[in-house]
GROMACS .gro file of C-alpha atoms in nm:
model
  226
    1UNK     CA    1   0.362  -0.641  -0.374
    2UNK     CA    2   0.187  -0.976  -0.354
    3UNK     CA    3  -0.054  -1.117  -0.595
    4UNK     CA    4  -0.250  -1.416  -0.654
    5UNK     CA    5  -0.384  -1.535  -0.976
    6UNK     CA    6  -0.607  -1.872  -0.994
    7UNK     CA    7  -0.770  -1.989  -1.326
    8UNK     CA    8  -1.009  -2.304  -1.207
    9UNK     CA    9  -0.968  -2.602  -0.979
   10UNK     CA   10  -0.952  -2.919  -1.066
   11UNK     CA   11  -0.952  -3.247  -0.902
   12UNK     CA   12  -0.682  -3.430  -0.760
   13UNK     CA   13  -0.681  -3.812  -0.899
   14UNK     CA   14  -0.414  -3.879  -0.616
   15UNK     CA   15  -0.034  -3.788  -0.536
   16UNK     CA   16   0.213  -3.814  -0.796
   17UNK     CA   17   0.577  -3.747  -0.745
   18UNK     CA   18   0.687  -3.403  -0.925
   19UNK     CA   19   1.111  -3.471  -0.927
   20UNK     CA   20   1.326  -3.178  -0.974
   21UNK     CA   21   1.595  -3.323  -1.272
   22UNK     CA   22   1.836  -3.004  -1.326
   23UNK     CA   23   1.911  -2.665  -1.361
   24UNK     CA   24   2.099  -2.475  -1.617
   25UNK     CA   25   2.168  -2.087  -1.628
   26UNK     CA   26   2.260  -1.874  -1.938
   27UNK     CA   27   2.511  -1.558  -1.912
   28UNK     CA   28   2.482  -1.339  -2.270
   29UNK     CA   29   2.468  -1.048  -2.485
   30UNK     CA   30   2.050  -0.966  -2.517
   31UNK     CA   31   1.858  -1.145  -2.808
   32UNK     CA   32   1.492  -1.276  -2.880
   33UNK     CA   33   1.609  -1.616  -2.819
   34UNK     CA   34   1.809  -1.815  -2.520
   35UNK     CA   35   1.877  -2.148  -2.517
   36UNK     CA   36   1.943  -2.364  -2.227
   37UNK     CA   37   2.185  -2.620  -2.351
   38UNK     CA   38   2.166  -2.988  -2.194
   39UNK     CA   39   1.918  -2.931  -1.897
   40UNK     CA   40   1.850  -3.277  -1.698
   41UNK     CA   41   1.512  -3.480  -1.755
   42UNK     CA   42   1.556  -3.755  -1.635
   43UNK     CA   43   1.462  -4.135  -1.727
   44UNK     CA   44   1.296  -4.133  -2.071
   45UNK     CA   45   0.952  -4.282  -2.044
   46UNK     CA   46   0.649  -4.263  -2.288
   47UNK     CA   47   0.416  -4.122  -2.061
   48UNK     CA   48   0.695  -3.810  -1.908
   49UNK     CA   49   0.583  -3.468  -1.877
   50UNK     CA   50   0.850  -3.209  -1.801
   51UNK     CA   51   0.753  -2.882  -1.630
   52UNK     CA   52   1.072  -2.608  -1.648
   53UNK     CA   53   1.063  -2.253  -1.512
   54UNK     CA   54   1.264  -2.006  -1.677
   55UNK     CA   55   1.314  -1.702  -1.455
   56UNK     CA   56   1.407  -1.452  -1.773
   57UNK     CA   57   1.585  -1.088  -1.749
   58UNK     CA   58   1.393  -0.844  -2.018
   59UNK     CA   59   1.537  -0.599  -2.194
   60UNK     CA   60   1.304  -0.479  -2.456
   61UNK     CA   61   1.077  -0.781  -2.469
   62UNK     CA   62   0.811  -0.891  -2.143
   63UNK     CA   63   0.712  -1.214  -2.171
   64UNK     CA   64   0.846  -1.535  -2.385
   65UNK     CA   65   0.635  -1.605  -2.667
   66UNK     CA   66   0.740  -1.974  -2.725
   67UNK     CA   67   0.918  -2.236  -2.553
   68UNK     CA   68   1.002  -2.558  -2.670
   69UNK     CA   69   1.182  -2.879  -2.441
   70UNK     CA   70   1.376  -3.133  -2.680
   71UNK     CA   71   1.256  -2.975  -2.993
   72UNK     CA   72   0.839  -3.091  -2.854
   73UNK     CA   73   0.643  -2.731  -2.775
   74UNK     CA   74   0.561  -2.695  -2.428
   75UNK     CA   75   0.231  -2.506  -2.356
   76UNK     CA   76   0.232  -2.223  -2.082
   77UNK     CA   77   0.124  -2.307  -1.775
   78UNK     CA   78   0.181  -1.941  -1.559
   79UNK     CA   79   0.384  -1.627  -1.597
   80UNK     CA   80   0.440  -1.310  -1.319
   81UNK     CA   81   0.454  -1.050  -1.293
   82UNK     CA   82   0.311  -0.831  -1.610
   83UNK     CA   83   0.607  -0.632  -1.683
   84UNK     CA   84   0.549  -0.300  -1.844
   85UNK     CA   85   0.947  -0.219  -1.904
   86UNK     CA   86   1.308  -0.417  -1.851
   87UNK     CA   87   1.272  -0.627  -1.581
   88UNK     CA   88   1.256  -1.023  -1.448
   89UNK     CA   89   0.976  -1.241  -1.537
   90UNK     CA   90   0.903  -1.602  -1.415
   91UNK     CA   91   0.736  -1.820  -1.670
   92UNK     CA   92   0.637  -2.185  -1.633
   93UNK     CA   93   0.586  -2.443  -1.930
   94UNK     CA   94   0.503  -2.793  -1.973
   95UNK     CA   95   0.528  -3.053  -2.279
   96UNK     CA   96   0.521  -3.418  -2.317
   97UNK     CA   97   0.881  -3.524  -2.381
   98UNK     CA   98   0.944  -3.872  -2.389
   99UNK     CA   99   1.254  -3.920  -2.541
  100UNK     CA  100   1.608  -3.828  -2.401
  101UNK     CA  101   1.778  -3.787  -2.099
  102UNK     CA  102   1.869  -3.416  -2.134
  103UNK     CA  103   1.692  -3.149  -2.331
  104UNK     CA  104   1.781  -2.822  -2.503
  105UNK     CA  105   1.513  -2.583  -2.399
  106UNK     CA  106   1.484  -2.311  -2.613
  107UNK     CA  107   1.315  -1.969  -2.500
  108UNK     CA  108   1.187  -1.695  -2.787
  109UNK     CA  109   1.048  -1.343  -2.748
  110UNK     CA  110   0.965  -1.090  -2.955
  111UNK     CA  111   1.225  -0.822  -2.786
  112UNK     CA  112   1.518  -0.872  -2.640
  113UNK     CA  113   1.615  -1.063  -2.322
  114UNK     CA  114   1.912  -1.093  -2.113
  115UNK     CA  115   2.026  -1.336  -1.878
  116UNK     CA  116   1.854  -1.615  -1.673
  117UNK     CA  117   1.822  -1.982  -1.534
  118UNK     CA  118   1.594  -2.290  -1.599
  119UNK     CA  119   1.492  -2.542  -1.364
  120UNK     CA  120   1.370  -2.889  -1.498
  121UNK     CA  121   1.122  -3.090  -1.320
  122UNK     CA  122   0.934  -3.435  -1.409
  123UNK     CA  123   0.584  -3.627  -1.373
  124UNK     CA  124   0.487  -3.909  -1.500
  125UNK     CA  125   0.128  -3.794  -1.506
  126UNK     CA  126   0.030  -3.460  -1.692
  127UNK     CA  127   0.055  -3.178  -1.455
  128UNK     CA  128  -0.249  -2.923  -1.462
  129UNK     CA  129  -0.223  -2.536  -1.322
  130UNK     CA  130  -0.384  -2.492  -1.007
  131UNK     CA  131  -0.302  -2.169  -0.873
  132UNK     CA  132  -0.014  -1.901  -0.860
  133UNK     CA  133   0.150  -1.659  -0.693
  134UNK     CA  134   0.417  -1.363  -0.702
  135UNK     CA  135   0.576  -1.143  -0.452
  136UNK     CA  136   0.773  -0.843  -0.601
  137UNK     CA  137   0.825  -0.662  -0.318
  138UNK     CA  138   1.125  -0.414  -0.314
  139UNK     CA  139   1.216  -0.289   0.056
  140UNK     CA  140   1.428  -0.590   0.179
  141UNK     CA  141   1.615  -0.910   0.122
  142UNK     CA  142   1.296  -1.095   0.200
  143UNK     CA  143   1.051  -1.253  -0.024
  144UNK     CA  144   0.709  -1.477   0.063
  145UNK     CA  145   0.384  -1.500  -0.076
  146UNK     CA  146   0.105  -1.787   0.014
  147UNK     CA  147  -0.066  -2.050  -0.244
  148UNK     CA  148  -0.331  -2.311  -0.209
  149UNK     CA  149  -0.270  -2.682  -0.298
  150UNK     CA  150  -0.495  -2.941  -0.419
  151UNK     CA  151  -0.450  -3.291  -0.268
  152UNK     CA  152  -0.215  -3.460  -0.405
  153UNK     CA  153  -0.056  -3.220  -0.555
  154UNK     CA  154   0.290  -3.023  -0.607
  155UNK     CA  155   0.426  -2.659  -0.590
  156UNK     CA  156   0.726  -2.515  -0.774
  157UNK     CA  157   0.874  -2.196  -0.642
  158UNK     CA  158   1.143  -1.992  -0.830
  159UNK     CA  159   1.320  -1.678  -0.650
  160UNK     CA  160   1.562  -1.406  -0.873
  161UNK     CA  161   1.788  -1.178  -0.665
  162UNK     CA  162   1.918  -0.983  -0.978
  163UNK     CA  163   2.240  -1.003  -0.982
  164UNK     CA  164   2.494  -0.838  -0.738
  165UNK     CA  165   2.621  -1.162  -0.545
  166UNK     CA  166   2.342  -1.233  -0.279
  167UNK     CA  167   2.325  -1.585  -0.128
  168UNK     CA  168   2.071  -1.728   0.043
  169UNK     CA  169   1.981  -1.731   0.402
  170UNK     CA  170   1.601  -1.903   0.442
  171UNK     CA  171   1.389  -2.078   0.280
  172UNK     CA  172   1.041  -2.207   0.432
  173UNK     CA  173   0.742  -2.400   0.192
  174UNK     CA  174   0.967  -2.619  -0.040
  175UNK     CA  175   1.287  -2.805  -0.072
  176UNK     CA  176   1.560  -2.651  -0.237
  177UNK     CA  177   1.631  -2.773  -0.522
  178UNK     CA  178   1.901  -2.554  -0.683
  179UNK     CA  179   2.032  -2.195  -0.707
  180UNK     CA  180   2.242  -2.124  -1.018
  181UNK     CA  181   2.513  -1.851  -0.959
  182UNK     CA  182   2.671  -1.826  -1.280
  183UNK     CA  183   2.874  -1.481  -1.328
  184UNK     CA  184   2.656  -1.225  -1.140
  185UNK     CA  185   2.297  -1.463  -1.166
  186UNK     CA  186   2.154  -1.571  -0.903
  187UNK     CA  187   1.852  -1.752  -0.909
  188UNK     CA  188   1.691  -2.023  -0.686
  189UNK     CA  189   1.420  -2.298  -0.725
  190UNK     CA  190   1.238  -2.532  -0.485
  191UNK     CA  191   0.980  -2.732  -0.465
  192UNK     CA  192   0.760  -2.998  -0.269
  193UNK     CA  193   0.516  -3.246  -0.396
  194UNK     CA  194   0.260  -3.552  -0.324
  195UNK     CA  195   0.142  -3.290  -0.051
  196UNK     CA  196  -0.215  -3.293   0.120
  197UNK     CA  197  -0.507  -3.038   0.044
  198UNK     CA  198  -0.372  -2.670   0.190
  199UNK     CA  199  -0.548  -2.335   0.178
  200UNK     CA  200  -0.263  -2.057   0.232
  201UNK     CA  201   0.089  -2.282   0.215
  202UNK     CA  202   0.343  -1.984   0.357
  203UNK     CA  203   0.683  -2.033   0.108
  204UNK     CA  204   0.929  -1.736   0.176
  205UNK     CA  205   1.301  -1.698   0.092
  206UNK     CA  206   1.548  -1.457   0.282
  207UNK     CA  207   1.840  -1.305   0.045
  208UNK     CA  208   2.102  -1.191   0.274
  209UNK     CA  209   2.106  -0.808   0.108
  210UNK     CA  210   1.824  -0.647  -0.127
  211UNK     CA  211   1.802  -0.668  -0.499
  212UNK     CA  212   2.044  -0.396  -0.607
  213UNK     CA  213   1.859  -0.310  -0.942
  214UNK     CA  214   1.483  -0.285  -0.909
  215UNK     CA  215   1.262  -0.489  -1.136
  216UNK     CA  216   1.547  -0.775  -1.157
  217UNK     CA  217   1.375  -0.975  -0.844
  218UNK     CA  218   1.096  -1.195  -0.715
  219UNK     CA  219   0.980  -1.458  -0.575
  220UNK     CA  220   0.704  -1.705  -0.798
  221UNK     CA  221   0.529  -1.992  -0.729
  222UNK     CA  222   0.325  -2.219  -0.892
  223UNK     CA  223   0.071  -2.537  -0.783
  224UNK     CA  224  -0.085  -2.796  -0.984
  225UNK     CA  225  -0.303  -3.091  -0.961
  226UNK     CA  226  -0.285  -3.448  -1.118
   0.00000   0.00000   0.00000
């Protein structure tokens, strides 16, 4: 299933390049907090924001209840689906980090969660939530949902396949800008940015077999404005 969820618009001040730095998966026993050792940030500068998505595997908990990048606290940004047991859940955060060249990014929730991957991506303007969107559909291999973009702006997509070796076969919408496939993990991220005004941007990825454990797959995407 599809769905779309949009809190405001807000206007573009004009393009600003949105530059995917690194990746970093994590492989462990379930707890209420991950960390994501060393992900890339690139250049210090005073005025950096860093957006990550952290495509999480639940056990007991559904959603992350803080998130911090080089010790700063990020604020949340956008989260899919609502998850009402175990199950994958892509959350995006942003903070002003302007020190350091790599970051721990550390991930709590309240119950227990599993494996999962976090993509790193920087601005040096602040990035503000445009819209989102999430595609959890179940019957195939194939994953693609639609979001609008402000002008100017950027869109960060995120794709979990839950495990069981897929690889990737498609992707349409955004560059790709990593897929982690650490033990059994595999999750991808792309994105695009400095992009012109778009109602409806079509971003799809094709896994070459189904998810083989439902809940534990998706495709997410989020767009903001500078």
């Amino acid at each position: 299933m599809s769905m779309v969820i949009n809190s405001g618009r807000f206007k573009s001040v004009g393009p600003e390049p949105l530059v995917f730095t690194g990746s970093v998966g994590k492989i462990g026993s379930p707890g209420t907090s991950l960390t994501y050792t060393n992900v890339p940030i690139g250049t210090a500068t005073a005025n950096r924001w860093i957006v990550v998505g952290i495509y999480t595997n639940f056990n007991a908990g559904r959603t992350l209840s803080t998130v911090t990048i080089g010790g700063v606290s990020a604020t949340l940004m956008y989260a899919a689906p609502t998850l009402s047991a175990s199950g994958a859940r892509l959350e995006f955060w942003k903070a002003n980090v302007p020190t350091g060249t790599t970051a721990n990014v550390v991930a709590t929730s309240s119950g227990s969660m599993y494996d999962g991957a976090c993509g790193a991506w920087s601005s040096q303007k602040e990035p503000m939530f445009y819209t989102g969107a999430i595609d959890t559909s179940i019957s195939s291999g194939v994953f693609s949902l639609s979001i609008d973009i402000p002008d100017g702006g950027a869109v960060i997509a995120m794709s979990d396949h839950g495990g069981g070796g897929g690889t990737i076969l498609a992707t349409s919408g955004v560059t790709q800008d990593f897929i982690n496939v650490s033990g059994s993990l595999r999750i991808w991220g792309g994105s695009e940015d400095m992009l012109s005004v778009e109602t409806g941007r079509s971003i799809g990825v094709t896994w070459n077999t189904p998810a083989p454990t439902a809940n534990f797959y998706g495709l997410g995407a989020m767009s903001v404005s500078f």
